Amino acid sequence: MSTLLVKNARCIATFDQADPTQARELSDASIFIRGNLIEAIGPAVDLPQTADEVIDARHLLVTPGLINTHHHMYQSLTRAIPGVQNAELFGWLQGLYPLWAGLTPDMVQVSTQTAMAELLLSGCTTSSDHLYIYPNGVRLDDSIEAAQEIGMRFVATRGSMSVGKSQGGLPPDEVVEREDFILKDSQRLIETWHDTAHGSMINVAVAPCSPFSVSRDLMRESALLARSLSARLHTHLAENDHDLAYSREKFGCTPTQYAQDLGWLGSDVWHAHCVKLDDEGISLFAATRTGVAHCPCSNMRLASGIAPIRQMLNAGIPVGLGVDGSASNDAAHMLNEARQALLLARVGSAMRAPEVRVTDNGESRTFFGCDLGPAEMTARDALSLATRGGAQVLGREDIGHLAPGMCADLALFDLNTLALAGGAVHDPVGALLLCASPQAAYTVVNGRVIVREGQLATLELGPLIEKHNRLARQLAKI
Ligand code: ZN
């Protein structure tokens, strides 16, 4: 088995404890990797001095590979479409469905690799993708094969839409599928690709798109199928006020009550967005260990709102981060997503009404939102969501922090850059989140160097971008 040594790192942030303030941060330390696993991590003098490949990390900060828990990679073809730049979720979807109806297998393959290249270059090593539209012979296999070629750890989800406009749903009838086929295809995909072993590079989950595009039956049957095959469940929930209104009007309940009724709460389920989760929803999610994929940029772009992340974390809900589809972010930079999570949490707190609290010395004091905001989310909290939190949400115990026996998924960032000048000298981890988000210098996935000296090592980026742009024009008919 080949070996890889990350040598003399300026800082290694391990995130080896759930409480990021307790996690080990090592300076002048090394990581020794054999095959796909971390074999040793510690002071450079105590570790081997050479290996088959050695990365000189004297100017680098090493973090666990970042984990993206929610995406729609095909949407990279429809970023910044003028007609929906200023729409909220439902209007945005209705404007884009007709374009997406033209999606082809080639487009899925190329856009998946484009999205993954962008993520890998931002330090992301594992990504989920939610593909829920299958026109013109598109199959989930197209994205799985694309992931294998580029070398990213992948949680592919078999999305679906089955309730078209004529049945009271949001999508046009021509993009929905039959429910019996959806279930049969989900089973085929799990049986073909889903690997639950330590170090698995591919998981498959079952993922009806949203309450407003599938039936109750499909939600219930999907949950039964996934559980019978030890696969996880994923969907969108409580994304904005229209989503809440739809739930109230069509189902007579809140999104959380709907999910509970259909077997969609549990430690094997993660829901995207959850911007509008109410107190009862937070309690039910916490009691059932149901996961949340927090998508701060998308929630800002579509004006959906500010998800109550601190409240969720305090209640014990597993929370990871998601860049969400490229047509509602439209930047799939995982580290930047963590930075935005930090900033948005603080803004959210600043909007709270003043509170009178008794201080440690017994005096009553009025705390304004701006007093409470900074503690909502620290730099280490945000990076923990992007690493450990993501692993928990995806049900992975072999990724998300750095320790012997864990998969060798690492992100390495150069600290000697203009963006970090005068910051990394004080606190490399703090500067990584607070300064402008850099690209990764190296990204290691499963022991393999996928980004080397800032360049993608597995694919040529120039031809990929050219092809992607040609297909984007073709899809938008321009
Ligand atoms: Zn989404």
XYZ file of C-alpha atoms and ligand atoms in Angstrom:
479
model
C 0.000 0.000 0.000
C 1.314 3.421 -0.881
C 2.077 5.972 1.825
C 1.610 9.724 2.016
C 3.215 12.051 4.550
C 1.885 15.532 5.306
C 5.033 16.853 6.933
C 5.740 19.664 9.416
C 2.326 21.287 9.092
C 2.152 24.772 10.525
C -1.154 23.742 12.097
C -3.347 20.644 12.084
C -6.910 21.292 13.306
C -8.147 17.781 14.092
C -11.744 18.434 15.221
C -11.308 15.216 17.171
C -13.838 16.293 19.840
C -17.497 17.215 19.452
C -16.801 20.428 21.381
C -14.478 22.323 19.017
C -12.872 24.196 21.931
C -11.645 20.834 23.263
C -10.365 19.486 19.932
C -6.602 19.170 19.405
C -4.848 21.774 17.268
C -1.205 20.803 16.685
C 1.633 22.953 15.404
C 4.694 21.601 13.580
C 2.918 18.288 13.287
C 2.629 15.572 10.637
C 0.073 13.068 9.377
C 1.208 9.683 8.082
C -1.231 7.957 5.715
C -1.090 4.370 4.519
C -3.483 3.410 1.744
C -6.761 5.212 2.399
C -6.403 5.582 6.170
C -4.645 7.885 8.624
C -2.079 5.750 10.444
C -0.512 8.351 12.720
C -0.895 12.006 13.593
C 1.245 14.013 15.998
C 4.408 16.063 16.537
C 6.575 15.934 13.386
C 9.591 14.577 15.315
C 7.606 11.505 16.426
C 6.380 10.524 12.950
C 8.134 8.933 9.942
C 10.253 11.432 8.018
C 9.517 10.084 4.549
C 6.892 8.242 2.487
C 6.053 7.438 -1.153
C 4.731 10.999 -1.483
C 5.584 13.847 0.874
C 3.733 17.171 1.109
C 5.824 19.904 2.686
C 3.218 21.564 4.895
C 5.346 24.168 6.666
C 3.106 26.993 5.426
C -0.121 25.033 5.459
C -3.136 24.597 7.736
C -4.595 21.085 7.619
C -8.271 20.480 8.382
C -10.531 17.461 7.911
C -11.885 17.349 4.360
C -15.040 19.457 4.214
C -18.387 17.698 3.778
C -21.253 19.034 1.690
C -24.628 17.619 2.716
C -26.933 19.157 0.093
C -26.520 20.009 -3.568
C -28.191 19.802 -6.991
C -25.140 19.613 -9.212
C -27.013 19.697 -12.520
C -28.058 23.259 -11.665
C -24.495 24.405 -12.430
C -25.832 24.611 -16.010
C -28.417 27.216 -14.990
C -26.570 29.582 -12.679
C -27.538 33.241 -12.652
C -30.369 32.834 -15.191
C -31.624 36.459 -15.484
C -35.358 35.607 -15.365
C -35.145 34.081 -11.865
C -32.345 36.067 -10.276
C -34.844 37.922 -8.116
C -37.435 35.211 -7.436
C -38.311 33.398 -4.196
C -38.272 29.590 -4.076
C -41.607 28.739 -5.741
C -41.295 31.352 -8.518
C -37.653 30.396 -9.009
C -38.603 26.695 -9.394
C -41.472 27.446 -11.764
C -39.135 29.541 -13.909
C -36.489 26.816 -14.072
C -38.484 23.547 -14.393
C -39.107 24.090 -18.150
C -35.366 24.562 -18.752
C -34.424 21.534 -16.656
C -36.820 19.406 -18.739
C -34.126 19.521 -21.446
C -31.479 17.857 -19.257
C -29.560 14.975 -20.904
C -27.231 12.245 -19.526
C -24.232 14.100 -20.970
C -25.290 17.294 -19.178
C -25.626 15.458 -15.858
C -22.172 13.924 -16.246
C -20.459 17.201 -17.165
C -22.292 19.382 -14.611
C -21.604 16.862 -11.838
C -17.889 17.026 -12.588
C -17.995 20.825 -12.815
C -19.714 21.072 -9.432
C -17.334 18.527 -7.908
C -14.265 20.304 -9.300
C -15.467 23.499 -7.665
C -16.073 21.743 -4.357
C -12.759 19.855 -4.382
C -10.838 23.061 -5.060
C -12.530 24.601 -2.007
C -11.339 21.762 0.267
C -14.450 19.603 0.091
C -13.816 15.838 -0.035
C -17.314 14.354 0.368
C -20.469 15.616 -1.256
C -24.055 14.619 -1.390
C -26.098 15.342 -4.501
C -29.873 15.434 -4.848
C -30.833 14.673 -8.455
C -34.627 14.731 -8.696
C -35.331 15.247 -12.389
C -34.853 12.426 -14.921
C -35.874 13.483 -18.425
C -34.386 12.190 -21.707
C -32.866 8.991 -20.318
C -30.987 10.638 -17.403
C -30.009 8.152 -14.666
C -28.404 8.644 -11.258
C -25.658 6.331 -12.538
C -24.522 9.256 -14.744
C -23.523 11.284 -11.687
C -22.074 8.299 -9.827
C -19.779 7.481 -12.758
C -18.761 11.159 -12.956
C -17.832 11.110 -9.248
C -15.741 7.971 -9.690
C -13.806 9.575 -12.518
C -12.969 12.763 -10.604
C -12.276 10.904 -7.324
C -14.732 12.477 -4.885
C -16.433 10.630 -2.033
C -20.090 10.696 -2.974
C -23.494 10.356 -1.346
C -25.782 10.124 -4.365
C -29.476 10.538 -3.622
C -32.216 9.207 -5.882
C -34.532 12.196 -5.954
C -37.988 12.146 -7.498
C -41.058 14.171 -8.396
C -44.419 12.498 -8.934
C -47.128 15.126 -8.379
C -47.395 17.487 -11.349
C -49.371 20.684 -11.660
C -52.572 18.912 -12.775
C -52.554 16.996 -9.464
C -51.955 20.101 -7.323
C -48.162 19.911 -7.254
C -45.684 22.604 -8.268
C -43.723 21.031 -11.185
C -45.128 20.776 -14.726
C -46.556 17.335 -15.561
C -43.857 16.561 -18.158
C -41.071 16.355 -15.563
C -42.724 13.997 -13.052
C -42.254 10.205 -12.975
C -44.471 7.241 -12.118
C -44.185 6.225 -8.471
C -43.790 2.497 -9.123
C -40.824 3.219 -11.400
C -39.250 5.620 -8.878
C -39.317 2.949 -6.178
C -38.030 0.228 -8.509
C -35.192 2.423 -9.746
C -34.287 3.467 -6.171
C -34.011 -0.204 -5.216
C -31.869 -0.963 -8.294
C -29.509 1.922 -7.483
C -29.079 0.903 -3.848
C -28.442 -2.712 -4.822
C -25.961 -1.669 -7.516
C -23.988 1.093 -5.812
C -24.694 1.500 -2.087
C -21.631 0.529 -0.047
C -21.778 0.800 3.761
C -18.223 -0.405 4.479
C -15.630 1.713 6.338
C -14.080 4.015 3.733
C -16.933 3.604 1.259
C -16.692 5.989 -1.699
C -20.382 5.696 -2.670
C -23.572 5.724 -0.647
C -27.039 5.915 -2.175
C -29.993 7.494 -0.351
C -33.686 7.756 -1.243
C -34.841 11.344 -1.691
C -38.334 12.363 -2.875
C -37.877 16.021 -3.749
C -40.236 17.908 -1.445
C -43.739 17.764 0.062
C -45.003 19.932 -2.822
C -43.811 17.606 -5.599
C -44.465 14.042 -4.368
C -47.407 12.209 -2.784
C -47.803 11.037 0.797
C -47.711 7.477 -0.525
C -44.348 7.966 -2.170
C -42.915 9.526 1.003
C -44.158 6.574 3.085
C -43.074 3.900 0.593
C -39.657 5.542 0.136
C -39.059 5.401 3.891
C -40.010 1.719 4.023
C -37.798 0.874 1.053
C -34.761 2.782 2.332
C -35.011 1.192 5.772
C -35.380 -2.312 4.333
C -32.082 -1.777 2.453
C -30.145 0.145 5.171
C -30.085 3.320 3.104
C -30.714 6.862 4.340
C -33.522 9.303 3.561
C -33.278 12.876 2.362
C -35.667 15.642 1.267
C -36.364 19.384 1.503
C -38.406 20.606 4.474
C -39.793 23.894 5.814
C -37.749 25.967 3.395
C -39.792 29.193 3.323
C -43.201 30.643 4.166
C -44.847 29.393 0.946
C -43.634 25.906 1.847
C -45.291 26.253 5.290
C -48.502 27.607 3.730
C -48.609 24.687 1.248
C -48.246 22.212 4.113
C -50.983 23.914 6.128
C -53.351 24.109 3.155
C -52.806 20.657 1.594
C -52.008 18.542 4.635
C -53.437 20.570 7.533
C -50.224 20.391 9.557
C -46.698 21.742 9.902
C -43.880 20.246 7.797
C -42.489 18.481 10.884
C -45.867 16.923 11.699
C -46.096 15.802 8.068
C -42.639 14.239 8.255
C -43.460 12.536 11.546
C -46.698 11.113 10.184
C -44.895 9.533 7.213
C -41.927 8.027 9.064
C -39.556 10.807 8.031
C -38.015 11.528 11.427
C -35.070 9.490 12.674
C -31.298 9.262 12.829
C -31.286 7.883 9.264
C -33.004 10.986 7.835
C -31.621 14.412 6.935
C -33.716 17.339 5.754
C -32.405 20.289 3.748
C -33.014 23.905 4.839
C -35.454 23.677 7.800
C -35.438 27.489 7.870
C -38.968 27.531 9.290
C -38.685 24.762 11.861
C -40.817 25.805 14.870
C -40.153 24.963 18.540
C -42.134 21.733 18.299
C -40.184 20.810 15.162
C -36.868 21.442 16.896
C -37.916 19.251 19.855
C -39.038 16.420 17.554
C -35.900 16.603 15.428
C -33.745 16.556 18.575
C -35.636 13.653 20.179
C -35.324 11.564 17.026
C -31.759 12.699 16.097
C -33.041 13.794 12.675
C -30.361 15.681 10.723
C -30.441 19.119 9.103
C -28.506 20.318 6.042
C -28.110 24.057 6.650
C -27.754 26.032 3.403
C -27.026 29.649 4.412
C -26.139 31.108 0.979
C -29.174 29.637 -0.745
C -31.423 30.743 2.108
C -30.118 34.278 1.653
C -30.200 34.216 -2.180
C -33.868 33.126 -2.250
C -34.741 35.322 0.762
C -36.047 32.218 2.528
C -34.900 33.345 5.968
C -32.447 32.503 8.736
C -32.530 28.946 10.088
C -32.358 28.769 13.924
C -29.062 26.870 13.937
C -27.868 27.749 17.449
C -31.213 26.638 18.866
C -30.942 23.377 16.879
C -27.379 22.726 18.066
C -28.268 23.482 21.685
C -31.166 21.013 21.412
C -28.782 18.327 20.094
C -29.866 18.176 16.443
C -27.141 16.945 14.063
C -26.427 19.868 11.691
C -24.207 19.874 8.593
C -23.735 22.446 5.848
C -24.868 22.352 2.246
C -24.028 24.667 -0.628
C -27.404 23.723 -2.197
C -27.944 23.705 -5.956
C -25.785 25.955 -8.052
C -28.808 27.869 -9.361
C -29.651 29.200 -5.897
C -26.256 29.886 -4.391
C -24.571 30.184 -7.058
C -21.121 29.518 -5.593
C -20.239 25.968 -4.574
C -17.329 26.974 -2.324
C -17.632 24.841 0.790
C -15.316 26.911 2.965
C -17.168 30.072 1.985
C -20.403 28.320 2.961
C -19.008 27.834 6.470
C -18.005 31.510 6.569
C -21.528 32.527 5.524
C -23.016 30.230 8.178
C -20.997 32.102 10.791
C -21.971 35.539 9.501
C -25.652 34.710 9.049
C -25.971 33.221 12.545
C -24.639 36.463 13.985
C -27.013 38.625 11.933
C -29.910 36.400 12.965
C -29.061 36.898 16.590
C -28.712 40.647 16.186
C -32.356 40.801 15.054
C -33.603 39.415 18.381
C -35.437 41.607 20.878
C -33.390 42.859 23.851
C -33.260 40.520 26.864
C -32.761 41.402 30.512
C -30.383 38.910 32.107
C -28.817 38.618 35.541
C -25.029 38.714 35.242
C -22.536 36.664 37.299
C -22.236 39.405 39.906
C -26.005 39.514 40.412
C -26.775 42.686 38.458
C -29.569 42.904 35.909
C -28.347 43.953 32.504
C -30.050 44.478 29.174
C -28.491 42.447 26.386
C -29.186 43.633 22.867
C -28.986 41.363 19.831
C -25.548 42.726 19.018
C -24.293 41.631 22.459
C -25.512 38.074 21.877
C -24.649 37.718 18.187
C -20.924 36.941 18.173
C -21.354 33.938 20.484
C -23.983 32.426 18.183
C -21.288 30.901 16.039
C -17.506 30.995 16.338
C -15.024 30.222 13.561
C -14.455 26.770 15.074
C -18.202 26.146 15.397
C -18.618 26.905 11.687
C -15.750 24.657 10.631
C -17.055 21.918 12.909
C -20.427 22.058 11.112
C -18.594 21.737 7.775
C -16.654 18.662 8.948
C -17.894 16.668 11.969
C -21.455 17.944 11.571
C -21.619 16.886 7.931
C -20.310 13.405 8.748
C -22.942 12.983 11.450
C -25.745 14.130 9.158
C -24.640 11.672 6.455
C -24.309 8.854 9.007
C -20.556 8.458 8.481
C -18.279 7.562 11.376
C -15.156 7.235 9.206
C -14.862 10.872 8.056
C -15.262 14.372 9.547
C -12.299 14.508 11.929
C -8.624 13.595 11.913
C -7.472 10.622 14.000
C -5.731 7.276 13.415
C -8.059 4.819 11.682
C -10.137 7.553 10.038
C -10.277 7.910 6.254
C -7.489 10.113 4.916
C -9.708 13.005 3.761
C -7.842 16.287 4.234
C -8.017 19.902 3.128
C -4.773 21.910 3.191
C -4.753 25.693 2.935
C -1.766 27.978 2.306
C -1.413 30.457 5.172
C 1.157 32.667 3.411
C -1.297 34.442 1.140
C -2.478 37.998 0.718
C -5.971 37.175 1.965
C -4.645 35.731 5.233
C -1.800 38.212 5.759
C -1.851 39.559 9.296
C -4.512 36.998 10.296
C -3.052 33.515 10.165
C -0.113 34.665 12.314
C -2.545 35.169 15.200
C -4.897 32.232 14.663
C -4.769 30.055 11.532
C -8.217 28.517 12.085
C -9.884 31.818 12.957
C -8.316 33.512 9.944
C -9.426 30.716 7.599
C -13.069 31.463 8.432
C -12.964 35.216 8.955
C -10.739 36.275 6.031
C -11.735 35.875 2.355
C -12.211 32.157 1.715
C -9.161 30.703 -0.073
C -8.964 27.777 -2.486
C -7.322 24.615 -1.165
C -3.626 24.110 -1.848
C -4.120 20.344 -1.567
C -7.207 18.188 -1.229
C -6.715 14.542 -0.281
C -9.612 12.101 -0.700
C -9.305 8.577 0.660
C -5.507 8.896 0.732
C -5.287 10.139 -2.850
C -4.105 13.654 -3.732
C -6.910 15.067 -5.909
C -5.875 18.731 -5.727
C -2.108 19.312 -5.848
C -0.600 22.812 -5.551
C -4.002 24.328 -6.251
C -4.625 22.300 -9.420
C -7.083 19.499 -9.992
C -5.008 16.350 -10.597
C -7.672 14.004 -11.975
C -9.280 16.066 -14.748
C -8.303 18.869 -17.083
C -10.339 21.845 -16.016
C -10.147 23.912 -19.244
C -11.919 21.423 -21.552
C -14.450 20.643 -18.775
C -15.456 24.296 -18.410
C -15.662 24.708 -22.189
C -17.952 21.690 -22.537
C -20.035 22.785 -19.552
C -20.589 26.229 -21.068
C -21.555 24.728 -24.428
C -24.130 22.467 -22.733
C -25.409 25.360 -20.566
C -26.134 27.355 -23.745
C -27.787 24.326 -25.329
C -30.009 23.778 -22.267
C -31.100 27.427 -22.136
C -31.512 27.466 -25.945
C -29.273 30.511 -26.478
Zn -32.135 21.872 -2.497
